Tab-separated table of C-alpha atoms in Angstrom:
chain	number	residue	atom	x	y	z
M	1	UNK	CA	-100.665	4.372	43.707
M	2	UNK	CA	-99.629	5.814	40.537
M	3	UNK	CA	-98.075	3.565	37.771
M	4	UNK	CA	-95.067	4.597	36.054
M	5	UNK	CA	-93.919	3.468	32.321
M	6	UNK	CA	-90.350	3.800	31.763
M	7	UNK	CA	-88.827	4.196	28.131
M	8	UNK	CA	-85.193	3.474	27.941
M	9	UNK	CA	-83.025	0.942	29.363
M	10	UNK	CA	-79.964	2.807	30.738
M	11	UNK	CA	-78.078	3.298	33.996
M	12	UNK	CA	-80.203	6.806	34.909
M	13	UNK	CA	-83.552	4.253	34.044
M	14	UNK	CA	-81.527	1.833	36.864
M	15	UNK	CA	-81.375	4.900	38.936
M	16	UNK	CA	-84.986	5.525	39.172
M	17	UNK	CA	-86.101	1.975	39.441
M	18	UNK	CA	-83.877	2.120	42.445
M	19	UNK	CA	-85.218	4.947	43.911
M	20	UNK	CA	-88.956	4.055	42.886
M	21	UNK	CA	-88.788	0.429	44.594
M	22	UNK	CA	-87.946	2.520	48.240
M	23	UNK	CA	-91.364	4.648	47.627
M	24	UNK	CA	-94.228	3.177	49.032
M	25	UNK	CA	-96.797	5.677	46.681
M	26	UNK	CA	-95.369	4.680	42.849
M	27	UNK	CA	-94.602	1.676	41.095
M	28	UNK	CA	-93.417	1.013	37.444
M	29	UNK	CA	-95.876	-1.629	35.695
M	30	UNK	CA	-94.721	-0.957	32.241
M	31	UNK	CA	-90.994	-0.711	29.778
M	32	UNK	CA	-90.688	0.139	26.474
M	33	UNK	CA	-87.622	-0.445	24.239
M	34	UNK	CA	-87.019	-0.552	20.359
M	35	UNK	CA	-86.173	-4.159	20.499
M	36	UNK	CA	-87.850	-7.349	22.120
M	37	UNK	CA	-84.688	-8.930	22.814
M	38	UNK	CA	-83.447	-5.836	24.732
M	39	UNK	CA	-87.080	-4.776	26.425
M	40	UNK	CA	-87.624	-8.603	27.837
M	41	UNK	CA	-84.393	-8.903	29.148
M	42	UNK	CA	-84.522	-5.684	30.958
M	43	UNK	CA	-87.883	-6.134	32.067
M	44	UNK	CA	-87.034	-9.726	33.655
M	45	UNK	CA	-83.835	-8.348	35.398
M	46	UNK	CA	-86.246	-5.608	37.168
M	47	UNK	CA	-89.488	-7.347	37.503
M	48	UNK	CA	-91.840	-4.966	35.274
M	49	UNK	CA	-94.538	-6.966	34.069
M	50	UNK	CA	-95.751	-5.205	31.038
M	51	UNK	CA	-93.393	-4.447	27.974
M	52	UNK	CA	-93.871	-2.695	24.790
M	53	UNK	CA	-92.101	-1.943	21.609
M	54	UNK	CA	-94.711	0.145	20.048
M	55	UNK	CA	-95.021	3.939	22.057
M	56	UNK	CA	-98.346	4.083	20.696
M	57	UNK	CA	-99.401	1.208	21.796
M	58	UNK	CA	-98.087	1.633	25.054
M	59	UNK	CA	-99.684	5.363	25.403
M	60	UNK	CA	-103.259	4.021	24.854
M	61	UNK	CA	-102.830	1.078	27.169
M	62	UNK	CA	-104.216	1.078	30.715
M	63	UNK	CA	-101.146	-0.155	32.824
M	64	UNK	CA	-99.697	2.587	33.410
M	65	UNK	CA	-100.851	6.351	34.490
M	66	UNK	CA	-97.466	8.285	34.083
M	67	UNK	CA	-94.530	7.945	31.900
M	68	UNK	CA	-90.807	8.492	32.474
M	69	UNK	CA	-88.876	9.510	29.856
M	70	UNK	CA	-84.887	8.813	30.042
M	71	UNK	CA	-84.521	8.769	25.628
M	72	UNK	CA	-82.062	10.808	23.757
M	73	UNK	CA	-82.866	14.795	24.450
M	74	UNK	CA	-84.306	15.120	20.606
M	75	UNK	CA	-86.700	12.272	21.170
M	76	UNK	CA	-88.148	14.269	24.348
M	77	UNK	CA	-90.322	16.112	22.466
M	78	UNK	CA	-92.190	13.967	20.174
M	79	UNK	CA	-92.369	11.425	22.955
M	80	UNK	CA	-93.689	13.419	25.621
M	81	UNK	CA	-96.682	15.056	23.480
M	82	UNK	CA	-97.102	11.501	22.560
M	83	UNK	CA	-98.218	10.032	25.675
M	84	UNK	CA	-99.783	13.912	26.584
M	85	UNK	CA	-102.377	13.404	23.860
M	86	UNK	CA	-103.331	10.073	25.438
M	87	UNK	CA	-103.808	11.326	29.095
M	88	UNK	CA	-100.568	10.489	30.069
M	89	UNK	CA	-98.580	12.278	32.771
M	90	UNK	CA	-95.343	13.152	31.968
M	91	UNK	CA	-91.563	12.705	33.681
M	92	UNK	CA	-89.259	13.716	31.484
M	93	UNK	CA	-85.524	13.863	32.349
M	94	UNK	CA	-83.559	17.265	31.724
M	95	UNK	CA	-83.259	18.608	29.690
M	96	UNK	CA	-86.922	18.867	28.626
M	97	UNK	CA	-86.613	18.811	24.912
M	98	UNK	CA	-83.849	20.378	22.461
M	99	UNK	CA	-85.405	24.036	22.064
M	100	UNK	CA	-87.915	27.005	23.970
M	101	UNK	CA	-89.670	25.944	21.112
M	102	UNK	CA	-90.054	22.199	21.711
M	103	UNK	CA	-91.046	23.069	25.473
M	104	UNK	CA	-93.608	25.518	24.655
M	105	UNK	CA	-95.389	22.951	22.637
M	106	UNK	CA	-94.769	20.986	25.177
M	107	UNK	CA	-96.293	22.896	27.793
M	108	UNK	CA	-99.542	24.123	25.584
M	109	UNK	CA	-100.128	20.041	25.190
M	110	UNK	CA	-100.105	19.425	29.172
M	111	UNK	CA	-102.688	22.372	29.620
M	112	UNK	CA	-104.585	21.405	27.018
M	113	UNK	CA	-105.065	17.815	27.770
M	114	UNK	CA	-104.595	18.202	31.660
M	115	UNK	CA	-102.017	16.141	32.449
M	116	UNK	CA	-99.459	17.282	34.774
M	117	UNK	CA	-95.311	17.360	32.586
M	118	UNK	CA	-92.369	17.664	34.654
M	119	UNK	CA	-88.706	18.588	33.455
M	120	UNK	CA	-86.499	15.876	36.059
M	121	UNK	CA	-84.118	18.732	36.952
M	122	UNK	CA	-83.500	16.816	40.203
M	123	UNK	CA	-81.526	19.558	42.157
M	124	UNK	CA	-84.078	21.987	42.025
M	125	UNK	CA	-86.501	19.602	44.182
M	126	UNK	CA	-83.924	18.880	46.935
M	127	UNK	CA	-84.201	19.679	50.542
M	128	UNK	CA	-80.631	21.184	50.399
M	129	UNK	CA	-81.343	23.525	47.405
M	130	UNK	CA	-84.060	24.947	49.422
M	131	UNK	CA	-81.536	25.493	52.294
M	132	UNK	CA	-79.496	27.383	49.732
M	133	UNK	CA	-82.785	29.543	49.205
M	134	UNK	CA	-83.120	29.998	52.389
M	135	UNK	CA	-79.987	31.275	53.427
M	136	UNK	CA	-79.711	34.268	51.043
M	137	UNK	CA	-80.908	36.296	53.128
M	138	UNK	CA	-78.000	35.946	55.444
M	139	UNK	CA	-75.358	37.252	53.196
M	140	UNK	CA	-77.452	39.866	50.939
M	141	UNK	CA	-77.307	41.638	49.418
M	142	UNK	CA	-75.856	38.697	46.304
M	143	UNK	CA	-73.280	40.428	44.102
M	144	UNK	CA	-72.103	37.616	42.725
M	145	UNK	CA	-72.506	33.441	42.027
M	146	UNK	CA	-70.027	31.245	40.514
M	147	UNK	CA	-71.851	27.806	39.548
M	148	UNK	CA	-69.877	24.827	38.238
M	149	UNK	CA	-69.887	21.327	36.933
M	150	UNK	CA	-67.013	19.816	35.345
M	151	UNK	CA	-66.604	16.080	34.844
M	152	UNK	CA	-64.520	14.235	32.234
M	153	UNK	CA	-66.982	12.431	30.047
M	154	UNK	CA	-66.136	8.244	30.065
M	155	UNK	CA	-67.327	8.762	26.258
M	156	UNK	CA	-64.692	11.308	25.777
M	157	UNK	CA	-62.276	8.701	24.745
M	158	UNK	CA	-64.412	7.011	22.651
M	159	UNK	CA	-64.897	10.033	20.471
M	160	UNK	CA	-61.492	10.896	20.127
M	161	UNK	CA	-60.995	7.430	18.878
M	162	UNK	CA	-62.669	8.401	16.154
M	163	UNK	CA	-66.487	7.097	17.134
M	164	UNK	CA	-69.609	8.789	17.756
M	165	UNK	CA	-71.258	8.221	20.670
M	166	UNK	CA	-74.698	9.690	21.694
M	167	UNK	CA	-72.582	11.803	24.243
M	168	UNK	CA	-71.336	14.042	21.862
M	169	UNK	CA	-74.152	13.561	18.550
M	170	UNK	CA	-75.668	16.613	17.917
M	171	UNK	CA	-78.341	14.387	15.866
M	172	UNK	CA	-79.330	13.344	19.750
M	173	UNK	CA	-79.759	17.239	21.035
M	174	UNK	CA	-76.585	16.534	23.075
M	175	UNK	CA	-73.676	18.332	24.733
M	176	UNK	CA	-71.944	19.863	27.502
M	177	UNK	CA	-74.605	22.491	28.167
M	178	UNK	CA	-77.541	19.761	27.673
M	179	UNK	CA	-75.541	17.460	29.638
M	180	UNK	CA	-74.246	19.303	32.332
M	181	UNK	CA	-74.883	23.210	31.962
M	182	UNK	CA	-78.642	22.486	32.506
M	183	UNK	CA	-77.872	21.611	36.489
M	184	UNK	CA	-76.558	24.945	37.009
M	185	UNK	CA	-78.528	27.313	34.949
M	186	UNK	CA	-81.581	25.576	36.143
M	187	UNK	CA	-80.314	26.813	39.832
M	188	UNK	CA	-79.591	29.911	38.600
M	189	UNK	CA	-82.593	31.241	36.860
M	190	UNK	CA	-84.606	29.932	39.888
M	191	UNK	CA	-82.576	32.096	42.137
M	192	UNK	CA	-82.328	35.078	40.437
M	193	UNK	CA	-84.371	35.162	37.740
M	194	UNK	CA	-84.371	36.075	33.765
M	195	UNK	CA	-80.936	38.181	33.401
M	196	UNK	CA	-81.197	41.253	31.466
M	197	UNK	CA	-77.692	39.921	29.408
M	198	UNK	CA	-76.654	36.457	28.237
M	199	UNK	CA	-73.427	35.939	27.080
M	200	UNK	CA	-71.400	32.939	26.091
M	201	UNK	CA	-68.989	31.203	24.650
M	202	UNK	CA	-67.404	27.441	24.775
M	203	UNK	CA	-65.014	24.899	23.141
M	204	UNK	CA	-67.314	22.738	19.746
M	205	UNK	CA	-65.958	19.618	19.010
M	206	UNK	CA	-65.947	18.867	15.394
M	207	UNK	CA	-68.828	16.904	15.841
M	208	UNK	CA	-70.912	19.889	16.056
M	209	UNK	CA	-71.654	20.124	19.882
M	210	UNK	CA	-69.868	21.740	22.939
M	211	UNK	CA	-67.477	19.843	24.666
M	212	UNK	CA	-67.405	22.986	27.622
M	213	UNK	CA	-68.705	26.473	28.080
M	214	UNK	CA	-68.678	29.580	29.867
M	215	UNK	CA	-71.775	31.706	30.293
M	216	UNK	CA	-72.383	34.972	32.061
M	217	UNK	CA	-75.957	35.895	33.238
M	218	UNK	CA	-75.753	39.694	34.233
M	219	UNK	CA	-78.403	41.331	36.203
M	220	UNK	CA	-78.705	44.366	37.465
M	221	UNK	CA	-77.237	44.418	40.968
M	222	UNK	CA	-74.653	41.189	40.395
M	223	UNK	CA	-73.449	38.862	37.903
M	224	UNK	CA	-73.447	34.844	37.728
M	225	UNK	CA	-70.981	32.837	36.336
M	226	UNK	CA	-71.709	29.758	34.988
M	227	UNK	CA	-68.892	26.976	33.880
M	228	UNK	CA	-69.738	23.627	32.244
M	229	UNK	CA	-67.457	21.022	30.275
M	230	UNK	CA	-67.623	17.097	29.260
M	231	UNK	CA	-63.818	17.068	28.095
M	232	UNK	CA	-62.029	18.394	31.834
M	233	UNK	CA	-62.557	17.575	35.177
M	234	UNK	CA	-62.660	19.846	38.519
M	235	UNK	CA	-63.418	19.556	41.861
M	236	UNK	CA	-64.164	23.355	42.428
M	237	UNK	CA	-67.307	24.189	44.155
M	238	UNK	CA	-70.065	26.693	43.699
M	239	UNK	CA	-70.410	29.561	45.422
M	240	UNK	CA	-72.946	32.653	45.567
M	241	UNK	CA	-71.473	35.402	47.241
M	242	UNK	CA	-72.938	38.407	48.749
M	243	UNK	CA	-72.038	41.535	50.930
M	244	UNK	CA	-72.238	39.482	54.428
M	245	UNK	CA	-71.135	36.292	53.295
M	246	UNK	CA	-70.684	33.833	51.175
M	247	UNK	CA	-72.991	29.833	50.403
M	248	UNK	CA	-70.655	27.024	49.215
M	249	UNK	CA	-72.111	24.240	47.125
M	250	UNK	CA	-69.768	21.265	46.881
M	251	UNK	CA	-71.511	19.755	44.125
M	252	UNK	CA	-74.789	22.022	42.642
M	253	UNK	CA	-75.684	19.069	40.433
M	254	UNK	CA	-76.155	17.073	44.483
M	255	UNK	CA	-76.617	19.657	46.554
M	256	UNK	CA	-75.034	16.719	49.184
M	257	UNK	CA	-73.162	19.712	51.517
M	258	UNK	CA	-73.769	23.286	51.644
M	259	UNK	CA	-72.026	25.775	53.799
M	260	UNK	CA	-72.751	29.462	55.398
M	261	UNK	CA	-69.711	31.489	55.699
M	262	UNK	CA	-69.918	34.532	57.499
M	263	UNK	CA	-68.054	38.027	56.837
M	264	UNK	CA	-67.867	38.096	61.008
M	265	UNK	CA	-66.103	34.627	60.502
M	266	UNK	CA	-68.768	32.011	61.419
M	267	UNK	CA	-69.337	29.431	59.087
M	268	UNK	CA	-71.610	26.376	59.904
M	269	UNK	CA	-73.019	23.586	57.495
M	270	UNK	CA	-77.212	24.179	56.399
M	271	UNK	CA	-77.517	21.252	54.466
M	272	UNK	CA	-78.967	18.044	55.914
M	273	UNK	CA	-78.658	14.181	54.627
M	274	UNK	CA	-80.607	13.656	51.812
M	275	UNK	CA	-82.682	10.569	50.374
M	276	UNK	CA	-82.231	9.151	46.805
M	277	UNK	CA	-81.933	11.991	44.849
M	278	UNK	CA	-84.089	11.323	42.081
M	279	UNK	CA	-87.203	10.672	45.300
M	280	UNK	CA	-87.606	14.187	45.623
M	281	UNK	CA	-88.468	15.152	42.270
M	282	UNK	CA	-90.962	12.131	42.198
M	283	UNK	CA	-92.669	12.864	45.021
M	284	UNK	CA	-93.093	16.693	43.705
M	285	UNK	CA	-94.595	15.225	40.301
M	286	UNK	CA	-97.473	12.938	42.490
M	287	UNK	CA	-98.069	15.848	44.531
M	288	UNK	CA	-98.916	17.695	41.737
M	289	UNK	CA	-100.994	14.833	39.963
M	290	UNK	CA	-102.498	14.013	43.316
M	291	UNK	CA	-103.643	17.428	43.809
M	292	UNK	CA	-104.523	17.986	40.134
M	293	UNK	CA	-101.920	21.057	39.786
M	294	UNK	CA	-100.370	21.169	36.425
M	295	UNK	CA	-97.282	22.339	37.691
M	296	UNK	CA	-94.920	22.265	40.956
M	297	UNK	CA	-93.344	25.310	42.414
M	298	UNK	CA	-89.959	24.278	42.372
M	299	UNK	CA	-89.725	23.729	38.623
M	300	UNK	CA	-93.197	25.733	37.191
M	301	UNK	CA	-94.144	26.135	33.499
M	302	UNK	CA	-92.424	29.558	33.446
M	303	UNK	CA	-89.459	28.133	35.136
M	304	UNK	CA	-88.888	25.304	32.365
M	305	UNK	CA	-89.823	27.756	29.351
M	306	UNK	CA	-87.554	30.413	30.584
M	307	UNK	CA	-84.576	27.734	31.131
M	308	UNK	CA	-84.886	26.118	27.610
M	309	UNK	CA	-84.929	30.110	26.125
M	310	UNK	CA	-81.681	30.646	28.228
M	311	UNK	CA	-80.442	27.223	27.071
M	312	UNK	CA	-81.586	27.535	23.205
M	313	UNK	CA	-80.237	31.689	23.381
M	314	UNK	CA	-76.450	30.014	24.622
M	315	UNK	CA	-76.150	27.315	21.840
M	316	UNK	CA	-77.180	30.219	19.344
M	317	UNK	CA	-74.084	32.133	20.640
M	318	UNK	CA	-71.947	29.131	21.146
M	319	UNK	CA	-72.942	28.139	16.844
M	320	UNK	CA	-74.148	24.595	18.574
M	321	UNK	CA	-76.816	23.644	16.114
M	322	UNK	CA	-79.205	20.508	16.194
M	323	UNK	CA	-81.632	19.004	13.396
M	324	UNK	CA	-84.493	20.321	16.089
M	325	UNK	CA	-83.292	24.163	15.357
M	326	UNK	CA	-84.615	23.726	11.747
């Protein structure tokens, strides 16, 4: 049984209690939150016994063998080596930290204290993204992949009211790209791999972060396209389309239905009902603790070094720029 600590007290923290309370392998002993008011509270309304408002002292205690992080993005960093140093496993929700160069750290403190860290890029563990992989050999040679994820921020409004919520705070490492370009370049790069050419561009917000972006990963056989926004909405799917065919993602952040379409004019749905979507990226980070692997396959060291260098190389171009960068 492997004991989780959570810190943060937000609906994606609700999320994986959920999905942690219908696995029969994990269980989360321990919260942490700035505030005693706020940390006993939560902790009653979800039955965790042990609660902390000191990160230190909750990295040296014994309750707990893991850690999930949910924080804002800049906090990833200095939180995760945190609880590293101590002998901590790491969970860390995406994106892993606000720069290649935060992750690298990141990564060198996991080796060196062997503990397994894990970027919670949950479509990359799915049953249905591996269906995707699966099928490219049907319609290869690729030429082409159109990823997208639009959705209409509910903090949107706020902001344009004249607040400043976390959302849209480059102080907190976030953004469009952070947000919601991080689900589909994530998929990307694992499919095809560094591109030889990165180029982007996308709307900032006066606060200093991207409200919604365009980037274009070349390679040298095809091209990906890669659209992301927090201040529009569309229900377009993703596609990757190749000589023979074409696969059709409704949602690539889900991965809930994906579909073969045939140049002969066949077409037939691959993808297969799926459990809690944050189970599969837990059971992938106690696999890899269980068998004393620093990494997983789906989501490897390389793989979440090479995403945060695509990720940190698009802001540059974009002129997003958080207190991390410097």
């Amino acid at each position: 049984m492997i004991r989780f600590g959570i810190i943060g007290t937000n609906f994606i923290t609700d999320w994986f209690i959920e999905t942690i309370n219908q696995l029969d392998y994990v269980e989360v002993t321990a919260l942490y939150s700035r505030t005693e008011s706020r940390v006993k509270e939560y902790a009653e309304n979800h039955s965790i016994v042990h609660t902390f408002t000191s990160l230190e002292e909750m990295a040296q205690s014994d309750v707990i063998d893991a850690i999930y992080i949910a924080s804002p993005n800049s906090l990833h960093a200095e939180q995760s080596i945190l609880f590293m140093q101590h002998g901590k496993h790491v969970l860390c929700e995406k994106p892993l930290a606000s720069n290649v160069q935060e992750v690298t750290r990141m990564i060198e403190v996991a080796k060196e204290n062997h503990v397994v860290l894990l970027e919670a890029l949950r479509n990359l563990f799915m049953p249905n993204f591996e269906r995707v992989q699966q099928a490219m050999e049907q319609i290869a040679p690729v030429r082409r992949a159109v990823f997208n994820k639009s959705q209409y921020s509910s903090r949107y409004d706020l902001y344009k009211k004249g607040e400043n919520p976390n959302t849209f705070n480059p102080d907190f490492s976030n953004g469009s790209l952070m947000d919601l370009g991080v689900y589909l370049l994530g998929p990307a790069l694992k499919l095809f791999g560094q591109p030889k050419d990165i180029q982007a561009n996308g709307v900032t917000l006066e606060s200093g972060v991207d409200g919604s972006g365009t980037v274009l990963l070349s390679y040298a056989d095809l091209d990906v396209v890669i659209m992301h926004s927090k201040i529009h909405a569309t229900s377009t799917p993703s596609e990757i389309i190749g000589e023979k065919g074409r696969i059709v993602i409704d949602d690539i952040a889900t991965c809930d239905e994906v579909r073969l379409e045939l140049r002969d004019g066949t077409s037939e749905i691959i993808s297969e009902t799926q459990n809690a979507p944050m189970s599969y990226e837990i059971e992938a980070f106690v696999r890899a603790i269980e068998a004393r692997n620093s990494e997983t396959d789906a989501h490897s060291a390389t793989d979440m070094i090479r995403l945060a260098d695509v990720m940190t190389t698009v802001r540059k171009q974009v002129g997003v720029i958080y207190p991390a960068d410097k």
